[in-house]
Amino acid sequence: MIRKLTTLSLKHTTLALLLTGSLAAASLPTGMAQAAGEAVYITSASYFTISQAALSSSSLQFAVSLHNGDQNAIDFNQYGVRVTDTSGHSFTAKLSEKKSASVLPGQDTSFRFYANLAEGETADQLKIDVFRWDAGQADFMKLLGQLPVSSALGEGQVTVPEEIINLRTLDSTLANDASLAFQLGQSVRVSENGKWYLYTQVSAKNLGSSSVKLPAALQFRLVDANGLKYASTYANGSSTTFLPSESDTLTLKTPISKQMAMSGASLEFYYLNQSEDVTLGNMSLNASLQTTALNTKQVYSGQQDGEQMTVQASTSQYSTQADGVHVQTVVTLSNDGEASAAIPSFIATYQVGDSGTALSAADNTARSAFLAPKETTTFYFNAILPSGTDPNAAQLVLWEKTSGTTSGGNGSSTGSANSTSSSNSTNSTNSANGDTTSTTAGTNETSNSATASAGSGTTGQMPVAVFLLKGASEAKNGFTTAVSYSIGNKLTLTDNAIVNKNVDVSLVELHAHENDDLGYKTAIAKYKITNNSSNTIALPELQNELLDSSGNSYTGTRQSSVTTQLTPGSSYVVSYSYLLPNRKTADDEAFALNIYDDKSVSEGKVSLGTYQVALQKEDEGDTIDLYPFSLKVNDESISWLYSGGSYSYQLNLDLDITHEDQVIIDSNFSTIEFDMVDSLGRIVGTQTSSLVGTGKLTSGKQKIVVTGLKNEQVDSGVVVNMYEVINTPNGTAKRLIKQFH
């Protein structure tokens, strides 16, 4: 059984014998270093050395080798070791393996030890005392010499806090050198379902020569500055197999109270020995607790070895509206490495105050599976915070969706820790007796402990970072931030999942018509969409709006029927209509066109680009622009006929029709409507035509006839209004393009 032992004093050690390099070289075994302090001799042929030292922030592992060059076996039980520092403090060295204590002539046998240290000890301060048990001494020990720890440290010793756990302490069936070096990653405090949790990432490196898993007996808990203990469970990684000399990461989840102060908290490693819990080590969480400021890069904790991924909350903007505070935070994932890296699936929550309120936000944009070197991808997280919330005091928690299931469930699992303990002294120290070594003095006992694991469960998400939104800015009116734009030019859109990178979009027309009877006017915009790729792609569904100088938004409604596919190298025209207030000021002619995505986010929308646009004036001459057509009226006249008791109006036209831009025109294209209006403003007849298909308008002379008029409908003041008509889900949108008298 492993148990903490009483610290041994350095008192009464003046009679100890330290044999060093002053011995004659001839008396040293072949290959033995002669530098002072690197060997402690029993005889001229037998000596102790130290190797395989691994130092953490609060623990030390090392191996003491006994080299027997004499003719008789040496019993290691006659000797002991402890760790001391330059200030005179000593620390119990506990054997961490079982093997025969008898070292035969000509043999070299290594014994591994583990010691808990005070915080802040360095290798240069530490030495290993080697002593012989001696009942004639006041403390039963006769010091033989000291071995410097610094001489046995392996290359690349860690400089971050680390805790080394010998796994045989927990499971005697494991290999003698089975041990893990734990390092703390980040810890984040998050709320879920109204409760607070601390997620802590821990990296574990296998220091042994065989693959191992976490023993079921190993448990973790959070201890706050007041000594209160909070049990931790595995959120991820409990079933991980740690390969020799390799590291992997596990994540712990600890329920905490909302009032708990994080300062002074520590993570404690322990196991249950029957009714007694035995502490294996602890690590301060002060340096582990992390929050990240806006526009600050943080290493992405979920990446694989060799990857160099970073995340940052680039910007956060908010606007106060009637239903709450609308907030949008932009998170950028960057691949700063030299190889492609998998893109994780991120979601987010906004944390508000200490009440545990957490508002979900999702970016469901379709992305490629990998991010190329030096590339970035952007996530948009929108939410509506409660009215009165200060968004600068809120936090954004970035989560990664996970699909793995950890093993073991949340119930207890059983494991056994078997140890046989023996000593030939009543003082607490480490020795070997017969075929076993032990860490408990004065007793012989065997223990079998069935212990509960730290718990393991299934989780669908893991926290990546907590971003502080201090510095969030109030969103400006898109009208004032819109960039300059000319009709017909390509719209430069930010990367998005709506418009394929091989597609060009341009606004080719924006006109309005006043509907005096209805109290509003209708604006109609046409977008030219071009496929520059060599493959057929889906026609994008643009979400867009017109914004006026007061910040009012007028949503665009797409025509009812469109093609679904764009063939390579082709262009297609899609029309949108907007219902605008029927006002007369010059400012009402200027707008900002905002192209946005509202499908990929759970709340609100993501702007892909905002542009300065203005309603085009209708042509007053004889030429009508009706993209992609141009219609020139060479001659016009109106007449009426009487035949068989009924009257007919006839519009006589002489037209030149030119297809100005070679874009695809199909049956979904807008139609032409001719309305006959009498002197009282009443529509007395309607005729519909088109620019494509059967019965289309063509160049040359043609007649538009309205028949079946009653006698009282015949009026010498009749006019003919020519409209472009687009069918939308909200009804018919009409634009007046010409009036004939």
XYZ file of C-alpha atoms in Angstrom:
741
model
C 0.000 0.000 0.000
C 1.306 3.454 -0.883
C 1.045 5.913 1.987
C 2.548 9.290 2.805
C 5.521 8.885 5.120
C 7.000 11.025 7.866
C 9.673 13.411 6.572
C 13.174 12.446 7.657
C 15.490 15.023 9.234
C 19.110 15.690 8.313
C 19.977 15.742 12.011
C 22.858 13.505 13.214
C 24.318 12.794 9.773
C 27.876 14.014 10.458
C 29.226 10.461 10.562
C 28.053 9.684 7.036
C 30.753 8.638 4.627
C 30.765 10.172 1.139
C 33.087 8.476 -1.292
C 33.548 10.508 -4.479
C 35.912 10.889 -7.376
C 38.844 11.221 -4.986
C 39.117 7.434 -5.101
C 41.848 6.069 -7.322
C 40.789 5.496 -10.890
C 41.992 1.934 -10.718
C 39.441 1.103 -8.045
C 36.496 2.301 -10.178
C 34.525 -0.068 -12.372
C 35.218 0.260 -16.082
C 33.270 3.121 -17.655
C 32.346 4.684 -14.284
C 32.329 8.499 -14.262
C 34.779 9.961 -11.780
C 33.195 13.394 -11.447
C 32.465 14.313 -7.858
C 28.923 13.575 -6.770
C 28.033 11.125 -9.585
C 28.513 7.931 -7.563
C 28.252 6.893 -3.935
C 30.439 3.912 -3.066
C 29.801 1.086 -0.613
C 33.134 -0.538 -1.401
C 35.729 0.132 -4.038
C 33.823 -2.203 -6.375
C 30.160 -1.535 -5.499
C 28.374 1.789 -5.776
C 25.104 3.675 -6.308
C 24.252 5.956 -9.231
C 21.180 7.979 -10.203
C 19.465 8.032 -13.607
C 16.144 8.648 -15.361
C 15.232 11.655 -13.255
C 12.040 13.525 -14.209
C 11.245 16.722 -12.309
C 7.850 18.428 -12.211
C 6.579 21.435 -10.295
C 5.871 19.368 -7.187
C 7.266 15.878 -7.712
C 10.386 13.983 -8.702
C 10.818 10.555 -10.245
C 14.225 8.940 -10.404
C 16.004 5.600 -10.476
C 18.819 4.556 -8.128
C 21.014 1.803 -9.521
C 23.075 -0.514 -7.347
C 26.182 -1.804 -9.170
C 27.492 -4.920 -7.351
C 31.166 -5.504 -8.208
C 31.880 -7.625 -5.152
C 31.828 -11.404 -4.695
C 28.717 -11.539 -2.478
C 25.072 -10.537 -2.964
C 24.035 -7.138 -1.612
C 20.642 -6.687 0.072
C 19.165 -3.347 -0.956
C 16.997 -3.490 2.198
C 20.101 -2.482 4.154
C 20.114 0.878 2.397
C 17.699 3.729 1.794
C 17.371 7.005 -0.076
C 15.643 10.335 0.414
C 15.505 13.692 -1.383
C 17.000 16.828 0.178
C 17.370 20.407 -0.932
C 19.976 23.082 -0.268
C 17.816 24.631 2.468
C 17.958 21.493 4.579
C 14.467 20.224 3.839
C 14.035 16.524 3.165
C 11.314 14.676 1.283
C 10.312 11.039 1.527
C 11.318 8.927 -1.459
C 8.762 6.199 -2.095
C 9.513 3.057 -4.060
C 7.250 2.855 -7.083
C 7.842 -0.718 -8.198
C 8.229 -4.244 -6.885
C 11.308 -6.326 -7.548
C 13.840 -8.468 -5.727
C 15.911 -6.542 -3.200
C 18.859 -8.937 -3.639
C 21.507 -7.750 -6.120
C 23.749 -10.665 -7.121
C 27.491 -10.368 -7.748
C 28.228 -8.756 -11.113
C 24.698 -7.430 -11.457
C 23.344 -3.897 -11.884
C 19.818 -3.413 -10.518
C 17.749 -0.247 -10.777
C 15.096 0.802 -8.238
C 12.592 3.537 -9.163
C 11.441 6.110 -6.616
C 8.864 8.884 -6.423
C 8.886 11.928 -4.113
C 6.474 14.778 -3.500
C 8.282 18.122 -3.298
C 7.580 21.627 -2.152
C 6.492 24.038 -4.874
C 9.308 25.729 -6.772
C 12.132 23.244 -6.188
C 14.725 23.187 -8.984
C 17.088 20.453 -10.085
C 20.164 22.378 -8.921
C 18.714 22.540 -5.406
C 18.009 18.825 -5.105
C 20.198 15.871 -4.141
C 19.548 12.229 -3.341
C 20.829 11.122 0.074
C 22.053 7.509 0.092
C 22.326 5.955 3.576
C 22.780 2.646 5.369
C 20.404 1.614 8.124
C 22.292 1.833 11.412
C 20.612 1.256 14.794
C 23.541 2.992 16.480
C 22.576 6.329 14.924
C 20.020 8.644 16.532
C 17.887 8.638 13.402
C 18.864 5.032 12.452
C 20.636 6.250 9.321
C 24.285 6.574 8.364
C 24.727 8.880 5.387
C 26.964 7.441 2.666
C 26.799 10.291 0.182
C 24.690 12.414 -2.112
C 23.799 12.175 -5.815
C 22.933 15.420 -7.651
C 19.561 15.334 -9.382
C 20.701 17.718 -12.127
C 23.138 15.111 -13.457
C 20.314 12.633 -14.135
C 17.715 14.845 -15.770
C 16.731 13.831 -19.263
C 16.990 16.259 -22.130
C 14.049 18.588 -22.842
C 12.757 18.747 -19.288
C 9.470 20.610 -19.137
C 9.297 24.128 -17.798
C 5.520 24.157 -17.289
C 3.820 22.738 -14.168
C 3.770 18.949 -14.279
C 2.735 16.095 -12.014
C 4.210 12.606 -12.431
C 2.046 9.696 -11.297
C 3.417 6.165 -11.044
C 0.536 3.979 -12.190
C 1.646 0.894 -10.271
C 0.516 2.768 -7.183
C -2.987 2.338 -8.587
C -2.723 -0.948 -10.462
C -0.041 -3.488 -9.516
C -0.597 -5.441 -12.734
C 1.033 -2.675 -14.778
C 4.675 -2.616 -15.826
C 7.272 -1.451 -13.337
C 7.934 1.770 -15.255
C 4.282 2.598 -15.977
C 3.906 6.290 -15.228
C 2.282 9.403 -16.724
C 3.482 12.991 -16.601
C 0.463 15.313 -16.406
C 0.552 18.910 -17.571
C -2.264 21.407 -17.227
C -3.784 22.951 -20.310
C -6.423 25.633 -20.157
C -9.341 25.750 -17.731
C -12.536 27.580 -18.620
C -15.566 28.433 -16.503
C -18.793 27.991 -18.442
C -22.513 27.697 -17.813
C -24.702 24.889 -19.109
C -28.421 24.598 -18.471
C -28.232 27.239 -15.761
C -25.368 25.583 -13.859
C -21.669 26.409 -13.729
C -18.857 24.038 -14.637
C -15.098 24.196 -14.890
C -13.613 22.342 -17.838
C -9.917 21.550 -17.441
C -7.672 20.127 -20.133
C -4.853 17.896 -18.984
C -2.084 16.570 -21.197
C -0.617 13.226 -20.178
C 2.680 11.842 -21.487
C 3.540 8.181 -21.129
C 6.979 7.964 -19.494
C 7.003 4.171 -19.563
C 8.017 1.665 -22.211
C 4.544 0.141 -22.699
C 1.170 1.469 -23.782
C -1.163 2.224 -20.882
C -4.666 3.454 -20.148
C -5.799 5.514 -17.204
C -6.337 3.206 -14.221
C -9.908 3.069 -12.997
C -8.709 3.984 -9.519
C -7.261 7.340 -10.570
C -9.559 10.187 -9.597
C -9.517 13.959 -9.811
C -11.133 16.753 -7.866
C -11.063 20.501 -7.653
C -10.025 22.027 -4.321
C -10.719 25.719 -3.779
C -8.797 28.153 -1.603
C -11.060 27.318 1.364
C -10.393 23.595 1.089
C -13.814 22.760 -0.379
C -13.661 19.794 -2.741
C -15.570 19.349 -6.017
C -15.521 15.945 -7.689
C -14.447 15.891 -11.335
C -15.543 13.549 -14.092
C -14.077 12.784 -17.478
C -15.656 14.865 -20.203
C -13.368 13.344 -22.805
C -10.410 10.998 -23.047
C -11.033 8.470 -20.273
C -10.573 5.524 -22.633
C -7.462 6.914 -24.344
C -4.527 4.570 -24.848
C -1.270 6.412 -24.172
C 1.540 5.171 -26.384
C 5.139 5.036 -25.084
C 6.771 8.492 -25.093
C 3.609 9.974 -26.612
C 1.186 12.559 -25.221
C -2.564 12.820 -25.437
C -5.195 15.063 -23.905
C -8.102 14.390 -21.604
C -10.694 16.881 -20.410
C -12.173 17.016 -16.925
C -15.545 18.520 -16.055
C -16.225 19.794 -12.547
C -19.574 21.164 -11.283
C -18.866 24.291 -9.238
C -20.910 26.859 -7.349
C -21.427 30.215 -9.034
C -19.899 31.971 -6.014
C -16.728 29.906 -6.086
C -13.557 32.004 -6.355
C -11.137 30.607 -8.913
C -8.082 32.180 -7.298
C -6.144 29.640 -5.259
C -7.951 26.608 -6.692
C -6.001 23.455 -7.526
C -6.519 20.146 -9.281
C -5.872 17.165 -7.007
C -4.967 13.621 -8.096
C -6.007 10.910 -5.637
C -7.281 7.358 -5.155
C -9.349 5.570 -2.533
C -7.635 3.104 -0.220
C -10.616 1.455 1.448
C -12.159 4.340 3.416
C -9.099 6.570 3.119
C -8.382 8.781 0.143
C -4.708 9.100 -0.731
C -3.446 12.210 -2.486
C -1.010 11.547 -5.324
C -0.331 15.161 -6.213
C -1.929 18.490 -6.981
C -1.475 21.318 -9.441
C -2.401 24.970 -9.049
C -5.013 26.155 -11.542
C -4.058 29.822 -11.318
C -2.040 29.811 -14.537
C -4.501 27.456 -16.235
C -7.627 29.624 -15.960
C -8.090 31.427 -19.247
C -10.248 34.057 -20.844
C -9.283 35.734 -24.101
C -9.744 39.349 -25.123
C -11.250 40.447 -28.424
C -8.939 40.334 -31.437
C -6.428 38.165 -29.558
C -5.219 34.891 -31.036
C -5.365 31.759 -28.925
C -3.937 28.359 -29.770
C -6.752 26.001 -30.745
C -6.620 23.355 -28.032
C -8.300 20.591 -30.019
C -5.719 20.290 -32.779
C -3.563 17.298 -33.570
C 0.187 17.100 -32.951
C 2.059 19.118 -35.548
C -0.853 21.422 -36.372
C -0.677 25.171 -35.778
C -4.281 26.357 -35.551
C -5.400 29.513 -33.777
C -8.797 31.024 -32.989
C -9.722 34.598 -32.225
C -12.858 36.648 -31.773
C -12.067 39.241 -34.418
C -14.946 41.638 -33.760
C -18.151 41.902 -31.776
C -20.934 44.352 -32.628
C -24.322 44.992 -31.094
C -27.461 47.053 -31.657
C -30.218 47.801 -29.163
C -33.646 46.978 -30.547
C -37.161 46.564 -29.183
C -36.782 42.815 -28.549
C -33.373 42.997 -26.889
C -29.716 43.593 -27.648
C -28.734 42.039 -30.968
C -25.093 40.960 -30.907
C -22.834 39.392 -33.533
C -19.336 38.083 -32.852
C -16.995 37.077 -35.659
C -14.625 34.192 -34.830
C -11.708 33.431 -37.142
C -9.956 30.063 -37.343
C -6.469 30.284 -38.879
C -4.108 27.587 -40.060
C -0.662 29.009 -39.364
C 1.070 25.720 -40.099
C 2.580 24.168 -43.211
C 0.079 21.334 -43.657
C -3.671 21.142 -44.157
C -5.713 20.783 -40.986
C -9.238 19.544 -40.322
C -11.834 22.244 -39.698
C -13.730 21.602 -36.449
C -17.462 22.110 -36.056
C -17.942 25.131 -33.794
C -20.983 26.418 -31.950
C -21.150 29.158 -29.313
C -23.033 30.434 -26.299
C -23.251 33.919 -24.866
C -22.824 34.008 -21.069
C -24.546 36.866 -19.282
C -23.836 37.584 -15.602
C -23.548 34.982 -12.830
C -27.095 33.670 -13.171
C -25.974 30.940 -15.558
C -27.894 32.423 -18.482
C -26.434 31.071 -21.711
C -27.842 31.898 -25.144
C -26.992 29.527 -27.980
C -25.604 30.726 -31.296
C -24.765 28.562 -34.294
C -23.005 29.030 -37.617
C -24.256 26.318 -39.951
C -22.246 27.400 -42.977
C -21.221 24.516 -45.229
C -17.417 24.371 -45.330
C -14.766 22.139 -46.794
C -13.363 19.515 -44.455
C -9.842 20.963 -44.337
C -8.140 24.314 -44.086
C -5.091 24.800 -46.296
C -1.855 26.247 -44.880
C -2.030 29.993 -44.181
C -5.778 30.039 -44.881
C -8.548 31.211 -42.574
C -12.253 30.556 -42.223
C -14.777 32.747 -40.450
C -17.656 31.879 -38.117
C -20.505 34.282 -37.277
C -22.366 33.900 -34.001
C -25.537 35.956 -33.506
C -27.842 36.143 -30.505
C -30.417 38.423 -28.904
C -29.389 39.267 -25.349
C -32.011 40.343 -22.767
C -32.953 44.009 -22.839
C -30.694 46.093 -20.642
C -27.722 43.744 -21.034
C -24.322 45.360 -21.413
C -22.729 43.321 -24.207
C -19.281 44.509 -23.090
C -19.804 42.524 -19.879
C -20.885 39.346 -21.670
C -18.684 36.421 -22.694
C -18.712 34.222 -25.777
C -17.933 30.552 -25.142
C -16.670 28.781 -28.246
C -17.539 25.066 -28.237
C -16.470 22.251 -30.504
C -19.047 19.617 -31.354
C -17.789 16.141 -30.525
C -19.109 12.780 -31.586
C -16.945 10.510 -29.442
C -18.279 8.568 -26.463
C -16.104 8.076 -23.438
C -16.160 4.734 -21.697
C -17.242 3.687 -18.283
C -20.448 5.604 -17.766
C -21.043 7.812 -14.775
C -21.338 4.987 -12.318
C -18.545 3.469 -10.306
C -16.048 1.119 -11.831
C -13.849 -1.202 -9.855
C -10.151 -1.819 -9.879
C -7.649 -3.313 -7.473
C -4.439 -2.026 -5.999
C -2.357 -4.776 -4.428
C 0.775 -4.096 -2.416
C 2.770 -5.982 0.183
C 4.642 -3.833 2.689
C 7.505 -4.642 4.956
C 10.396 -2.975 6.757
C 13.152 -3.784 9.186
C 12.872 -0.428 10.899
C 10.251 1.393 12.899
C 11.158 4.625 11.087
C 9.250 5.667 8.003
C 11.327 5.149 4.852
C 11.609 2.918 1.785
C 13.300 -0.451 1.595
C 13.196 -3.774 -0.188
C 12.621 -7.045 1.609
C 12.966 -10.362 -0.053
C 11.188 -10.271 -3.395
C 9.235 -7.089 -2.855
C 9.773 -3.419 -2.133
C 7.502 -1.259 -0.043
C 6.789 2.278 1.135
C 5.320 1.532 4.576
C 7.477 0.887 7.607
C 6.863 -1.463 10.493
C 3.937 -3.405 9.017
C 3.106 -6.255 6.713
C -0.174 -5.717 4.913
C -1.905 -6.460 1.673
C -4.746 -4.288 0.449
C -7.303 -4.809 -2.277
C -9.236 -1.617 -2.926
C -12.306 -1.376 -5.096
C -12.469 2.243 -6.074
C -14.800 4.491 -7.996
C -13.396 6.026 -11.156
C -13.399 9.729 -11.788
C -16.444 9.063 -13.862
C -16.840 9.190 -17.583
C -19.674 10.216 -19.726
C -20.865 11.156 -23.133
C -20.659 14.750 -24.180
C -21.680 16.407 -27.421
C -19.490 19.481 -27.086
C -16.233 20.622 -25.553
C -15.274 24.233 -24.731
C -12.476 25.698 -26.828
C -12.195 29.261 -25.520
C -13.996 31.927 -23.516
C -13.822 35.324 -25.213
C -14.406 38.507 -23.243
C -16.576 40.904 -25.230
C -15.190 44.005 -23.581
C -14.605 46.411 -26.423
C -17.664 45.339 -28.419
C -18.820 48.220 -30.619
C -22.279 49.455 -31.442
C -23.187 48.531 -35.001
C -23.376 51.475 -37.371
C -26.155 52.085 -39.852
C -25.301 50.091 -42.969
C -26.300 53.126 -45.032
C -23.311 55.078 -43.712
C -20.800 52.223 -44.026
C -21.783 51.118 -47.543
C -18.977 51.168 -50.121
C -19.222 53.035 -53.407
C -20.695 51.003 -56.249
C -21.645 51.488 -59.913
C -24.510 49.582 -61.532
C -23.175 46.711 -63.633
C -19.947 46.147 -61.682
C -19.164 42.934 -59.868
C -20.330 42.841 -56.250
C -17.352 41.906 -54.066
C -18.751 39.552 -51.427
C -17.004 38.166 -48.355
C -16.366 34.422 -48.227
C -19.633 32.638 -47.617
C -21.568 29.453 -48.228
C -24.316 31.134 -50.263
C -22.391 32.265 -53.337
C -19.892 29.860 -54.876
C -16.380 31.298 -55.255
C -16.628 30.672 -59.007
C -19.774 32.794 -59.329
C -19.865 36.508 -60.125
C -22.855 38.609 -59.062
C -23.624 42.096 -60.317
C -26.563 44.449 -59.963
C -27.585 45.412 -63.493
C -30.806 47.339 -62.897
C -32.668 49.143 -60.081
C -35.877 51.019 -60.903
C -38.979 52.034 -58.969
C -42.641 52.700 -59.801
C -45.075 54.681 -57.702
C -48.389 53.010 -56.951
C -50.540 56.037 -56.120
C -53.622 54.010 -55.296
C -51.777 51.701 -52.888
C -49.650 54.246 -51.033
C -46.271 52.662 -51.791
C -43.878 52.261 -54.663
C -42.258 49.130 -55.977
C -38.526 48.911 -56.669
C -37.288 46.172 -58.941
C -33.665 45.016 -59.007
C -32.106 42.631 -61.468
C -28.998 40.623 -60.667
C -26.765 39.030 -63.251
C -25.275 35.780 -61.968
C -22.397 34.227 -63.938
C -20.878 30.759 -63.588
C -17.135 31.020 -64.260
C -16.403 27.396 -63.451
C -16.264 24.342 -65.685
C -19.021 22.598 -63.760
C -22.751 23.044 -63.390
C -23.559 24.644 -60.040
C -26.704 25.557 -58.135
C -28.107 29.044 -58.615
C -27.480 30.950 -55.365
C -30.436 32.391 -53.497
C -29.358 35.903 -52.597
C -30.799 37.382 -49.428
C -30.771 41.163 -49.737
C -32.352 44.379 -48.552
C -32.375 48.085 -49.279
C -31.459 50.342 -46.350
C -32.416 54.006 -46.280
C -30.653 56.861 -44.502
C -32.774 56.342 -41.384
C -31.732 52.705 -41.069
C -35.059 51.293 -42.289
C -34.786 47.978 -44.064
C -36.796 46.867 -47.109
C -36.356 43.172 -47.795
C -35.991 41.936 -51.361
C -38.429 39.280 -52.593
C -37.189 37.024 -55.362
C -39.274 36.231 -58.438
C -41.417 33.143 -57.984
C -39.815 30.901 -60.575
C -36.127 30.606 -61.409
C -33.838 28.023 -62.903
C -32.096 25.814 -60.352
C -28.799 25.184 -62.149
C -26.212 27.329 -63.900
C -24.314 25.653 -66.701
C -20.578 26.401 -67.135
C -19.798 29.786 -68.644
C -23.416 30.975 -68.601
C -25.189 33.958 -67.022
C -28.707 34.210 -65.670
C -30.841 37.157 -64.570
C -32.863 37.049 -61.352
C -35.257 39.823 -60.320
C -36.137 41.010 -56.820
C -38.853 43.434 -55.747
C -38.932 45.844 -52.778
C -41.934 47.685 -51.318
C -40.870 51.268 -50.523
C -42.703 54.198 -48.901
C -44.308 56.511 -51.437
C -42.348 59.648 -50.551
C -41.034 62.366 -52.796
C -37.738 63.621 -51.294
C -34.447 63.284 -53.132
C -32.974 61.311 -50.222
C -35.512 58.595 -50.881
C -33.736 57.783 -54.141
C -30.482 56.760 -52.368
C -30.100 53.421 -50.598
C -27.577 50.926 -49.364
C -27.887 47.458 -50.844
C -27.045 44.837 -48.215
C -26.379 41.280 -49.401
C -26.600 38.936 -46.429
C -26.839 35.349 -45.225
C -29.545 34.444 -42.713
C -29.468 30.682 -43.267
C -26.123 29.840 -41.682
C -26.737 31.528 -38.327
C -29.281 30.735 -35.644
C -30.254 34.378 -35.102
C -30.099 37.481 -37.278
C -28.014 37.685 -40.420
C -24.454 38.020 -41.640
C -23.674 40.796 -44.101
C -21.703 39.687 -47.152
C -21.338 43.227 -48.470
C -23.094 46.613 -48.349
C -23.042 48.960 -51.346
C -24.188 52.486 -52.176
C -26.937 52.375 -54.806
C -29.599 54.749 -56.131
C -32.863 54.244 -57.948
C -32.339 54.708 -61.662
C -34.352 57.368 -63.457
C -36.737 56.165 -66.134
C -35.700 57.028 -69.668
C -37.703 59.926 -71.069
C -36.648 59.340 -74.655
C -37.685 56.736 -77.156
C -35.325 54.021 -75.878
C -36.360 51.744 -73.012
C -33.737 49.770 -71.056
C -35.213 46.468 -69.999
C -32.170 44.392 -69.141
C -30.929 42.472 -71.040
C -33.019 44.082 -73.798
C -33.114 47.532 -75.279
C -36.415 48.682 -76.885
C -36.490 51.698 -79.202
C -39.934 53.084 -80.128
C -39.750 54.418 -83.661
C -43.469 55.217 -83.927
C -46.638 54.911 -81.890
C -50.339 55.613 -82.239
C -53.650 54.737 -80.547
C -56.925 54.111 -82.379
C -60.266 52.516 -81.701
C -62.506 50.334 -83.833
C -66.178 49.375 -83.818
C -67.307 46.015 -85.122
C -70.395 43.907 -84.437
C -71.553 46.023 -81.511
C -68.262 46.064 -79.605
C -65.357 48.460 -79.420
C -61.622 47.771 -79.490
C -58.598 49.890 -78.687
C -55.477 49.367 -80.749
C -51.912 50.453 -79.895
C -49.792 50.577 -83.014
C -46.053 50.281 -82.394
C -42.926 50.300 -84.543
C -40.079 48.831 -82.414
C -36.383 47.964 -82.634
C -35.583 45.276 -80.021
C -31.957 44.475 -79.245
C -30.653 41.689 -76.992
C -27.801 43.712 -75.480
C -26.229 41.110 -73.163
C -26.086 37.405 -73.912
C -27.608 36.013 -70.776
C -29.982 33.080 -70.490
C -33.620 34.101 -70.938
C -36.323 31.551 -70.145
C -40.050 31.444 -69.477
C -39.458 32.783 -65.966
C -38.344 36.135 -67.323
C -40.542 39.158 -66.648
C -43.543 39.825 -68.892
C -44.845 43.017 -70.539
C -48.313 44.272 -69.656
C -50.250 46.966 -71.547
C -53.043 48.639 -69.521
C -55.671 50.807 -71.284
C -56.624 53.634 -68.892
C -59.487 56.082 -69.517
C -59.562 59.749 -68.627
C -60.896 58.931 -65.172
C -57.888 56.683 -64.424
C -59.847 53.455 -64.782
C -58.256 50.432 -66.446
C -60.640 49.497 -69.253
C -58.617 46.686 -70.729
C -55.362 44.751 -70.400
C -53.143 42.852 -72.820
C -50.080 40.795 -71.880
C -47.054 40.075 -74.034
C -43.439 39.002 -73.523
C -39.943 39.331 -74.927
C -39.361 35.572 -75.143
C -41.358 32.595 -76.320
C -44.548 32.357 -78.378
C -46.190 35.666 -79.331
C -43.239 37.713 -78.132
C -42.680 41.305 -79.138
C -40.345 41.628 -82.095
C -38.665 44.349 -84.065
C -40.920 46.013 -86.630
C -44.565 47.016 -86.675
C -47.073 45.297 -84.416
C -50.445 45.878 -82.875
C -51.592 45.608 -79.256
C -55.406 45.202 -79.236
C -57.877 45.352 -76.327
C -61.340 44.119 -77.313
C -64.826 43.814 -75.786
C -65.193 47.375 -74.547
C -68.644 48.745 -73.717
C -69.920 51.922 -75.319
C -69.519 53.961 -72.136
C -65.890 52.841 -71.850
C -64.896 54.494 -75.101
C -63.037 57.659 -74.183
C -60.995 60.026 -76.267
C -58.632 60.593 -73.316
C -57.395 56.991 -73.134
C -53.698 56.268 -72.465
C -51.755 53.015 -72.552
C -49.349 52.216 -69.690
C -46.578 49.745 -70.517
C -45.324 47.751 -67.462
C -42.647 45.216 -66.742
C -44.288 42.568 -64.534
C -42.550 40.150 -62.175
C -44.310 37.432 -60.198
C -43.088 37.115 -56.606
C -44.272 35.050 -53.624
C -45.821 38.271 -52.285
C -47.788 38.971 -55.447
C -47.204 40.794 -58.714
C -44.593 43.566 -58.881
C -45.043 46.109 -61.700
C -42.686 48.748 -63.037
C -43.978 51.440 -65.366
C -41.563 51.684 -68.288
C -43.489 53.718 -70.911
C -46.750 55.603 -71.385
C -48.436 56.039 -74.776
C -51.025 58.784 -75.497
